[in-house]
Short mmCIF file of C-alpha atoms (C1' of nucleotides) in Angstrom, two decimals:
data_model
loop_
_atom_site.label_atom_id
_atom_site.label_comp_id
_atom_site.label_asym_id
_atom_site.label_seq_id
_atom_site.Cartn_x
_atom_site.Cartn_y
_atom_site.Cartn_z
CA UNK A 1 0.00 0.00 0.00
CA UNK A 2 1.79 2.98 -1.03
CA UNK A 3 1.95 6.01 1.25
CA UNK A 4 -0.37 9.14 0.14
CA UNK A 5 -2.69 7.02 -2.01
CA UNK A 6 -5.55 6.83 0.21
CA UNK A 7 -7.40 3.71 -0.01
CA UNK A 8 -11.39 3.75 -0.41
CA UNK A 9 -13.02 1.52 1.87
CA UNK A 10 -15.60 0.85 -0.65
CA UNK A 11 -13.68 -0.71 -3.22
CA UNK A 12 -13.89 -4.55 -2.11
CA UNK A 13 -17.05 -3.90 -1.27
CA UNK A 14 -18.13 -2.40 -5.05
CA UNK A 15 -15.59 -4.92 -6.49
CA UNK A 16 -17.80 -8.11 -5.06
CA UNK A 17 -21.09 -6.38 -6.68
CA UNK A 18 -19.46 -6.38 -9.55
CA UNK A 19 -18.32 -10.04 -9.25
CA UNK A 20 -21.66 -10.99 -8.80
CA UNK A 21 -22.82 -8.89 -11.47
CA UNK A 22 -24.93 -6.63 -9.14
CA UNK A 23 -25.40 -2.95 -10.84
CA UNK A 24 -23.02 -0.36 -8.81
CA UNK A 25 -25.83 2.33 -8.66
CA UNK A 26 -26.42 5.63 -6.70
CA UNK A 27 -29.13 4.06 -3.86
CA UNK A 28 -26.60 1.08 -3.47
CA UNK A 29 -23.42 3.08 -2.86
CA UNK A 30 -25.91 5.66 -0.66
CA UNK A 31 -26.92 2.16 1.75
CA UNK A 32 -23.27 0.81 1.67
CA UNK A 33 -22.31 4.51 2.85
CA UNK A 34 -23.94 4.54 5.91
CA UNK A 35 -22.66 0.81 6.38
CA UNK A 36 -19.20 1.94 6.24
CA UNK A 37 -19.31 5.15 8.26
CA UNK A 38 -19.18 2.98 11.50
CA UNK A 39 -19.43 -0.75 12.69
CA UNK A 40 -23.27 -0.09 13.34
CA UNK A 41 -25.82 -2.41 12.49
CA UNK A 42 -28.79 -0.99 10.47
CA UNK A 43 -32.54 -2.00 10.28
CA UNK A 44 -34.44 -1.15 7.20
CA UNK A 45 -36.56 1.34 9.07
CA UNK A 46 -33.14 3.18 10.37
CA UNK A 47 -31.50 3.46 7.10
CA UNK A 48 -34.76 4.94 5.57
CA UNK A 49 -35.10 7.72 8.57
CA UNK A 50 -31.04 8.33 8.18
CA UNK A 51 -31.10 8.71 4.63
CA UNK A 52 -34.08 10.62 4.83
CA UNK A 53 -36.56 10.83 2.14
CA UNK A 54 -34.22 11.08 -0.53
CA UNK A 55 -35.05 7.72 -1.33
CA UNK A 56 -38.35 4.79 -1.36
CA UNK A 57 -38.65 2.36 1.35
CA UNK A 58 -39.04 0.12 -1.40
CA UNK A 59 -35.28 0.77 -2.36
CA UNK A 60 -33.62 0.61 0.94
CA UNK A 61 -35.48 -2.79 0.89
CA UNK A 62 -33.91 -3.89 -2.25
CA UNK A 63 -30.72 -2.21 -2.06
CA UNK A 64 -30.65 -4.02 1.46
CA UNK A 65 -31.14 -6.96 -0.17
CA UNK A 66 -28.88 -6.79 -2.97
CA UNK A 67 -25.88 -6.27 -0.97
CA UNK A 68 -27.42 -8.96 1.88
CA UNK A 69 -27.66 -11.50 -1.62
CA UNK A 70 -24.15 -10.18 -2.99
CA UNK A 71 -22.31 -10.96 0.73
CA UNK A 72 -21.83 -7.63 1.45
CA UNK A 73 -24.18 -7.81 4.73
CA UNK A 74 -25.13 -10.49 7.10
CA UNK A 75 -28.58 -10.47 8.42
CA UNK A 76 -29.59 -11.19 11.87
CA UNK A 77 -32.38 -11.01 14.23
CA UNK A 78 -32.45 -9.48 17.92
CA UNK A 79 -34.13 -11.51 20.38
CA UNK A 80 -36.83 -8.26 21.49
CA UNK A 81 -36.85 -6.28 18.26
CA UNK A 82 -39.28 -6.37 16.12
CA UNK A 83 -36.73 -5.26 13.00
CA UNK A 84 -34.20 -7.33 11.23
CA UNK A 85 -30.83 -5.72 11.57
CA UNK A 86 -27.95 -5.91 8.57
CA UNK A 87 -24.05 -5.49 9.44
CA UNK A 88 -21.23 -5.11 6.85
CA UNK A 89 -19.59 -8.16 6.60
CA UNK A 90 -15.62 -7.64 7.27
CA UNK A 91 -14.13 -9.52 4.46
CA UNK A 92 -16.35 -9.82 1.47
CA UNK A 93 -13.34 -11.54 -0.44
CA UNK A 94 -13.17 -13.83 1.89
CA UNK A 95 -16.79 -14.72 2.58
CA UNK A 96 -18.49 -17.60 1.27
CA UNK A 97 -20.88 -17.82 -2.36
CA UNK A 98 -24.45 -15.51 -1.98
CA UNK A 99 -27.34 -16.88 -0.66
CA UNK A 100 -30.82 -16.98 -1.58
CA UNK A 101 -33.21 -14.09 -3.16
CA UNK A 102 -35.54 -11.74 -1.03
CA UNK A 103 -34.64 -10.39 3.00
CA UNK A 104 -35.49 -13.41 5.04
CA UNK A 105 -34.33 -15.74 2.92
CA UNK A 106 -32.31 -18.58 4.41
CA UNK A 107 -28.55 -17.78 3.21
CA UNK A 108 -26.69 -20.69 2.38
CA UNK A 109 -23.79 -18.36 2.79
CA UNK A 110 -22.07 -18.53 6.14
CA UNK A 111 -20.29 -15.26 6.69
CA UNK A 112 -17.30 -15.89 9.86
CA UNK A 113 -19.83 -16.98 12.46
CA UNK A 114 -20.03 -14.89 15.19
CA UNK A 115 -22.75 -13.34 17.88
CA UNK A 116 -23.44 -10.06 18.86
CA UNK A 117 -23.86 -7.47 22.49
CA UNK A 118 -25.94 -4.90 21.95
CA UNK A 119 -26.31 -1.92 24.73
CA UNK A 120 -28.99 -1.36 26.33
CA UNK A 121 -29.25 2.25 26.26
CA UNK A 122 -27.48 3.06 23.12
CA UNK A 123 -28.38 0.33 20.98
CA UNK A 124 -24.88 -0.57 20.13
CA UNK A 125 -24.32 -3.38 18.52
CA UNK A 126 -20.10 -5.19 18.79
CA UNK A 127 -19.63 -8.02 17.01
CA UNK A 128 -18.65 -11.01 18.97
CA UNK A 129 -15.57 -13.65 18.43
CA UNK A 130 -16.70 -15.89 21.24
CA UNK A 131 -18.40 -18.98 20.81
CA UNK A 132 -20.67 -21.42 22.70
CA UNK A 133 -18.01 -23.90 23.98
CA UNK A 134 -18.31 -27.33 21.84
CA UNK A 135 -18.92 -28.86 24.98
CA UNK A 136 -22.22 -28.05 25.94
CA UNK A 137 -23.30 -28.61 22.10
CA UNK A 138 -23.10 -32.16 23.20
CA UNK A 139 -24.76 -31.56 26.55
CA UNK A 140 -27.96 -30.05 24.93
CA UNK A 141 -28.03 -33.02 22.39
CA UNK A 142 -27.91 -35.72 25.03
CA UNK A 143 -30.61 -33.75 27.21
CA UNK A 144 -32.83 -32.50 24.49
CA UNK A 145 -32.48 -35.40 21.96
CA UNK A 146 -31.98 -33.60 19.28
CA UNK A 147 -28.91 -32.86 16.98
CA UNK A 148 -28.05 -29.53 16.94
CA UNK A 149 -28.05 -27.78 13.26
CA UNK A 150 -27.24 -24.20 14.53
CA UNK A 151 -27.32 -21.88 17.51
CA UNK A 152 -27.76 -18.25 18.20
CA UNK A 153 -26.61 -16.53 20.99
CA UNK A 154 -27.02 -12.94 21.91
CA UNK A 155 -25.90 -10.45 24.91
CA UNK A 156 -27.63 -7.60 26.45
CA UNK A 157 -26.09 -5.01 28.38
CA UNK A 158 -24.30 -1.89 28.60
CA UNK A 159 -21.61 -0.58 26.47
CA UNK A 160 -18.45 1.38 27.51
CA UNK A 161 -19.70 4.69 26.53
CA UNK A 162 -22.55 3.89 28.61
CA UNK A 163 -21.43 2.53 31.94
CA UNK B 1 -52.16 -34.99 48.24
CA UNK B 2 -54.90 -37.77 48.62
CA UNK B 3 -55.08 -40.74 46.65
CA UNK B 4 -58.79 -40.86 43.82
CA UNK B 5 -58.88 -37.38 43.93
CA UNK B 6 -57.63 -36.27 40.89
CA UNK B 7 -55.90 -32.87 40.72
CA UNK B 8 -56.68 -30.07 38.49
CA UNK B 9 -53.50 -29.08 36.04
CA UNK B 10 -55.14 -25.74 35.88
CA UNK B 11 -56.29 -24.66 39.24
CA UNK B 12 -52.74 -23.02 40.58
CA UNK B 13 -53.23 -20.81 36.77
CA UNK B 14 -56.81 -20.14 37.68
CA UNK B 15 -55.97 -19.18 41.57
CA UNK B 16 -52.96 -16.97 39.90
CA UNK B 17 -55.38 -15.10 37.89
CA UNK B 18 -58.36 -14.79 40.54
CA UNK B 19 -55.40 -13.80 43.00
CA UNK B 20 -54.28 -10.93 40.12
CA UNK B 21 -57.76 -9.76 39.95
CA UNK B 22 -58.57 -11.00 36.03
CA UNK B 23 -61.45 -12.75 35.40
CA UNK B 24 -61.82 -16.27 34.84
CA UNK B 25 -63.27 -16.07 31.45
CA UNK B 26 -64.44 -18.90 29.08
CA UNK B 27 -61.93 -17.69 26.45
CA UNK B 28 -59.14 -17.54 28.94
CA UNK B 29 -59.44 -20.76 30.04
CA UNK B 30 -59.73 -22.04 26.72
CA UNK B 31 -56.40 -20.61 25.21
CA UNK B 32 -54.85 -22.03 29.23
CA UNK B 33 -56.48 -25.07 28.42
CA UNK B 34 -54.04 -25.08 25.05
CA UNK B 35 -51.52 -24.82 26.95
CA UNK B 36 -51.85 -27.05 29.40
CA UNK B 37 -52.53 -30.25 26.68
CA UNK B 38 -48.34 -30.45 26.57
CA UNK B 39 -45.27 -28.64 27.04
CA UNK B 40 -45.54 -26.95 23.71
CA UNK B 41 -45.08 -23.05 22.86
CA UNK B 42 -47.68 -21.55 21.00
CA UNK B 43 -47.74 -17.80 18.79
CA UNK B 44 -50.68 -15.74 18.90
CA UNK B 45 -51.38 -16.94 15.08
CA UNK B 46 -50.71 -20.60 15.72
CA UNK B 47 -53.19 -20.89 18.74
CA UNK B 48 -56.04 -18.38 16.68
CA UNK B 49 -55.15 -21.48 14.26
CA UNK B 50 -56.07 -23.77 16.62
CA UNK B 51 -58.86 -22.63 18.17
CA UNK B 52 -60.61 -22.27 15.11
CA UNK B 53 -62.88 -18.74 14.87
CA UNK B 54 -64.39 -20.06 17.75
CA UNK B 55 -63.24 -16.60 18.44
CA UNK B 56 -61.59 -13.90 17.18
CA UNK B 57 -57.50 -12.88 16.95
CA UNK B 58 -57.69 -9.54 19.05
CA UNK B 59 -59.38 -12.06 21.98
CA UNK B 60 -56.37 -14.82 21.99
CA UNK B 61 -54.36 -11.60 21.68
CA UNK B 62 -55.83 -10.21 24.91
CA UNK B 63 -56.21 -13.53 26.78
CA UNK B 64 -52.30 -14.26 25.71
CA UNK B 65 -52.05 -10.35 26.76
CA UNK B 66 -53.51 -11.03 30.24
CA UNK B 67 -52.47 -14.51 31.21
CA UNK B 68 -48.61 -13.08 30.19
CA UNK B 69 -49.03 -10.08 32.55
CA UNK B 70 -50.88 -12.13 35.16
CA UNK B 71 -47.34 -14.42 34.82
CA UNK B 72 -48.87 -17.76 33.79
CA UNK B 73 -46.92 -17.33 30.43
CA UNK B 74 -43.98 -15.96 29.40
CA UNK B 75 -43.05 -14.23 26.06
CA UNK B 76 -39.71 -15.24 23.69
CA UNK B 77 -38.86 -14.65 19.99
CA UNK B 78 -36.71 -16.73 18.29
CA UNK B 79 -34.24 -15.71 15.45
CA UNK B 80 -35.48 -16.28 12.31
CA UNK B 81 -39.15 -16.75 12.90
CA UNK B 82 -41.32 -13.37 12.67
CA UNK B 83 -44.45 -14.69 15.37
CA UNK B 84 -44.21 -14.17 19.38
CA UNK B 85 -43.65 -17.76 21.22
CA UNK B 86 -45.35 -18.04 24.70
CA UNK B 87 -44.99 -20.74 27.08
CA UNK B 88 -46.76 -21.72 30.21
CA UNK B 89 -44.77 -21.02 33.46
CA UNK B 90 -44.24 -24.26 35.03
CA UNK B 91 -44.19 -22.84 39.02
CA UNK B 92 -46.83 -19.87 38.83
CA UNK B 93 -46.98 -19.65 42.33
CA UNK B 94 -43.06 -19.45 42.63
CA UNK B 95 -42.52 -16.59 39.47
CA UNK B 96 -42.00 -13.17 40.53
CA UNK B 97 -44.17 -10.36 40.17
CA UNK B 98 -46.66 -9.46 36.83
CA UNK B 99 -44.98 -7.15 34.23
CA UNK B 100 -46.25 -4.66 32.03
CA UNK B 101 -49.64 -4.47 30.37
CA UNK B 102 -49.38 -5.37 26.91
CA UNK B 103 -47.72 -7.89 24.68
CA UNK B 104 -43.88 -7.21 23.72
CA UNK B 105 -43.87 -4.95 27.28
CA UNK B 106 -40.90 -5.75 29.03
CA UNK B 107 -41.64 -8.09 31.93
CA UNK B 108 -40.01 -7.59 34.76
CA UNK B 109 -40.84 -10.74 36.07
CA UNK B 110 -37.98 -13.44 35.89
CA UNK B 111 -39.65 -17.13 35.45
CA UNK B 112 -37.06 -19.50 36.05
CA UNK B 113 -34.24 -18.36 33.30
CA UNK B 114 -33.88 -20.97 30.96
CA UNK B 115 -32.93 -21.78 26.90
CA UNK B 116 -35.08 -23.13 24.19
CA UNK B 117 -34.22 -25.84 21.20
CA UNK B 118 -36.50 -25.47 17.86
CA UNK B 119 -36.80 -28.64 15.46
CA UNK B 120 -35.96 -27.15 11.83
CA UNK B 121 -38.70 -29.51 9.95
CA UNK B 122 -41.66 -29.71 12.62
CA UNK B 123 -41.09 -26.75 14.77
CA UNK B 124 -41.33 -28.59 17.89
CA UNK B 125 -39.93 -26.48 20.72
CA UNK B 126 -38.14 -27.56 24.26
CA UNK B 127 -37.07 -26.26 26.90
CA UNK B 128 -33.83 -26.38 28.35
CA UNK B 129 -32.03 -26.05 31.66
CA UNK B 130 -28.94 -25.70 30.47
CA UNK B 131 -27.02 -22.54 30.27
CA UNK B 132 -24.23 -20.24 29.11
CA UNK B 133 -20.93 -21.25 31.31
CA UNK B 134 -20.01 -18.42 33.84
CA UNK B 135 -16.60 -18.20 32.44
CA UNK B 136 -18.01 -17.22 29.08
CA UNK B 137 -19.39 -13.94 30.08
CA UNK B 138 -16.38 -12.69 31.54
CA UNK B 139 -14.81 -13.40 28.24
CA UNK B 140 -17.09 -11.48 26.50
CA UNK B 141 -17.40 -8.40 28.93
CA UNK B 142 -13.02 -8.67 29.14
CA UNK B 143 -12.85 -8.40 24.98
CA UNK B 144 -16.62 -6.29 24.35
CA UNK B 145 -16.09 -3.18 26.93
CA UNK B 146 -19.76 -4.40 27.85
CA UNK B 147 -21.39 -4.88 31.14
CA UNK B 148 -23.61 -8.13 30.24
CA UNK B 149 -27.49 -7.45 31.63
CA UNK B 150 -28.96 -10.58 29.74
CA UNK B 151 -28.06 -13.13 27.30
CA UNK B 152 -30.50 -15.11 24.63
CA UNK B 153 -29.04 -18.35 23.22
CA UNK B 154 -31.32 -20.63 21.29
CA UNK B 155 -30.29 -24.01 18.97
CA UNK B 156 -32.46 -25.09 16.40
CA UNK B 157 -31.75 -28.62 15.17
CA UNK B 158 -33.66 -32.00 14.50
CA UNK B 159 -35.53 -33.29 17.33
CA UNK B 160 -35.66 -37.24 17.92
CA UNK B 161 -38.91 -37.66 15.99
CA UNK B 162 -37.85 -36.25 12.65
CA UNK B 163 -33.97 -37.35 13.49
"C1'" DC C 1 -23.29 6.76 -28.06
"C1'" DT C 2 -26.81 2.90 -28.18
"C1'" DC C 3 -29.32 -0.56 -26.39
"C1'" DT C 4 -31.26 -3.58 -23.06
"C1'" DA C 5 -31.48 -6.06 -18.85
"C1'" DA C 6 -31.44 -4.48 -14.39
"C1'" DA C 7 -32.76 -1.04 -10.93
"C1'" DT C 8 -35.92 2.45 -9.18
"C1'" DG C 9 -40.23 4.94 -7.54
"C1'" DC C 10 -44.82 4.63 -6.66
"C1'" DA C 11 -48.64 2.42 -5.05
"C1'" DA C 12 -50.78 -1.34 -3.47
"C1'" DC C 13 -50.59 -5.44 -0.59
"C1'" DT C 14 -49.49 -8.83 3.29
"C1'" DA C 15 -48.41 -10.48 7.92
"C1'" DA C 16 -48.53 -9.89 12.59
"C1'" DC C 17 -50.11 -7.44 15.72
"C1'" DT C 18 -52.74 -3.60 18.42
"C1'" DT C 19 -56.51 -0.50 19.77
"C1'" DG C 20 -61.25 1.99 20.12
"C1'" DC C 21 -65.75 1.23 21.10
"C1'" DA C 22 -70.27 -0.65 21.88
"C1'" DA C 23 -72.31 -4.89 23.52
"C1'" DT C 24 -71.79 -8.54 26.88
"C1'" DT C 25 -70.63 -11.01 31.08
"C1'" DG C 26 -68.02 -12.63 35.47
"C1'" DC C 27 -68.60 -12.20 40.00
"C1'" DA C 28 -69.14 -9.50 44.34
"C1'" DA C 29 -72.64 -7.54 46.95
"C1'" DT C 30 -77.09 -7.79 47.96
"C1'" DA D 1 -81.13 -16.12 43.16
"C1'" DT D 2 -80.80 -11.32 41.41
"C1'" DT D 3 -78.56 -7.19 40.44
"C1'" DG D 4 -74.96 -3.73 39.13
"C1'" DC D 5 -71.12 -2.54 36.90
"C1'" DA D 6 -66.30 -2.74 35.92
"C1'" DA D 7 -63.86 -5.91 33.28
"C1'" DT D 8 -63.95 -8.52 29.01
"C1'" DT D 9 -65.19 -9.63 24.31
"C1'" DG D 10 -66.19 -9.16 19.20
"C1'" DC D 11 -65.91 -6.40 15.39
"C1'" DA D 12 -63.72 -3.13 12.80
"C1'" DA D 13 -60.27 -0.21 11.96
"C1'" DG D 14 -55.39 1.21 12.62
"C1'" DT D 15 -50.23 0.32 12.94
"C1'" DT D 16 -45.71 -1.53 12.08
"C1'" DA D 17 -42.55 -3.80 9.30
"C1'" DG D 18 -41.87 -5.75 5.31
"C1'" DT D 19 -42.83 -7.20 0.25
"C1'" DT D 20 -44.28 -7.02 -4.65
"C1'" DG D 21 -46.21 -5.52 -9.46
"C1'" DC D 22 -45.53 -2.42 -12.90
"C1'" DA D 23 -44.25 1.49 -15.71
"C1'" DT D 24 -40.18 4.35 -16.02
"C1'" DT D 25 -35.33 5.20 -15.80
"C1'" DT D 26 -30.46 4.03 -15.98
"C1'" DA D 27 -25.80 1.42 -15.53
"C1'" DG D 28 -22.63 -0.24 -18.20
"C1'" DA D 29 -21.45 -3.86 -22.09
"C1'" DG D 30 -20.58 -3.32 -26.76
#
DNA sequence: CTCTAAATGCAACTAACTTGCAATTGCAAT
DNA sequence: ATTGCAATTGCAAGTTAGTTGCATTTAGAG
């Protein structure tokens, strides 16, 4: 990386759209914006009040899901809230084939698994590194009978800024 | 307890509600009586299901409402799945206190804390005792800057019958 | 610069609740 | 057993959050 040639933090993420031959428009590099301003999740209904009403519902929505089906965001749900949330993945070189069509949609994708804290009074959302221990995988098999296919795990509490 | 006199499952939910003040209504102690047949979470939708239109959505919403705040349910979402889950309180006469009015209020009541497992193809639901390690949350609040209030974890898997 | 498939804006629609209000009813006090 | 009335119910209408059809516009390959 050569000194005095900034780097734009948007370029792996417009070089994967155009991999997956996803149009590189205005509304898309708006959403993706706001994405890379901060390590701050987003629900559809946030992005449309930040952005204003300089754009549809209907195209946060689909720009949403364009990057969500392109692997630029993950999509996760909060245990309490009624909205979905989206996060910019870290490494969308790295991360694996998009998933389906349509928010909701199962991905088959499976960006670096990971949970998340979110504060309390804030709403700040960190990413997580930390996993459930394998070890009571195999205790909730054995006392539940089933066999475990995935997991979700999610913290509530209060942030540093917070506190 | 005396022997040929057969207990009624539902009398310490009825004495819970007469002892909150609600009435014991006929559609209260049908959508009790729902959850009383087995161990199984039901949505608001999935019960109005159920019940036929015996009677209408905004009255399983209210008794749901009422029996919730009166703490003979309690209230969980699951990620990935857009309905409410409630599930009878197994101890009502042990839980703490009646929250707010209201579906999706915060309770402050704290029925014995505990984790759920969802089968993927039938949507079976159980319950389990088991929880997050103590060593895990220092972890987390040691590399997230967080105090940790709560914590959500739910598996979703195949349960024995579709295994 | 042209052309066309893809993306956008608008409006309409769906799912899952949630609430206002008039009619009805549980149940406590006769 | 009957009464009175606040609490509850049914119906309808409203809300929140998301989703889709369609006519118009536009990114970007050629």
């Amino acid at each position: 990386m050569k000194r005095g040639e900034p780097v734009d933090p948007a370029a792996p993420y417009l070089d994967r759209l155009r991999k997956a031959k996803v149009k590189v428009t205005a509304n898309r590099q708006r959403v993706l914006g706001r994405f890379l301003e901060g390590d701050k999740p987003w629900t559809l209904q946030s992005l449309h009040r930040s952005l204003g009403r300089e754009f549809d519902l209907s195209s946060v929505y689909r720009a949403l899901s364009a990057l969500r089906t392109s692997g630029l965001l993950e999509e996760f749900r909060l245990p309490g809230e009624k909205e979905t949330f989206f996060s910019l993945i870290k490494h969308p070189e790295k991360s694996a084939a998009p998933g389906a069509r349509g928010l909701g949609a199962k991905t088959r994708a499976h960006p670096h698994h990971h949970h998340h804290i979110v504060c309390r009074d804030c709403g700040l959302v960190s990413h997580l590194d930390i996993c459930v221990p394998a070890g009571l995988m195999g205790k909730v098999e054995d006392a539940s009978g089933f066999r475990i296919t995935e997991h979700h795990l999610e913290f509530k509490g209060v942030c540093g800024n917070c506190k």
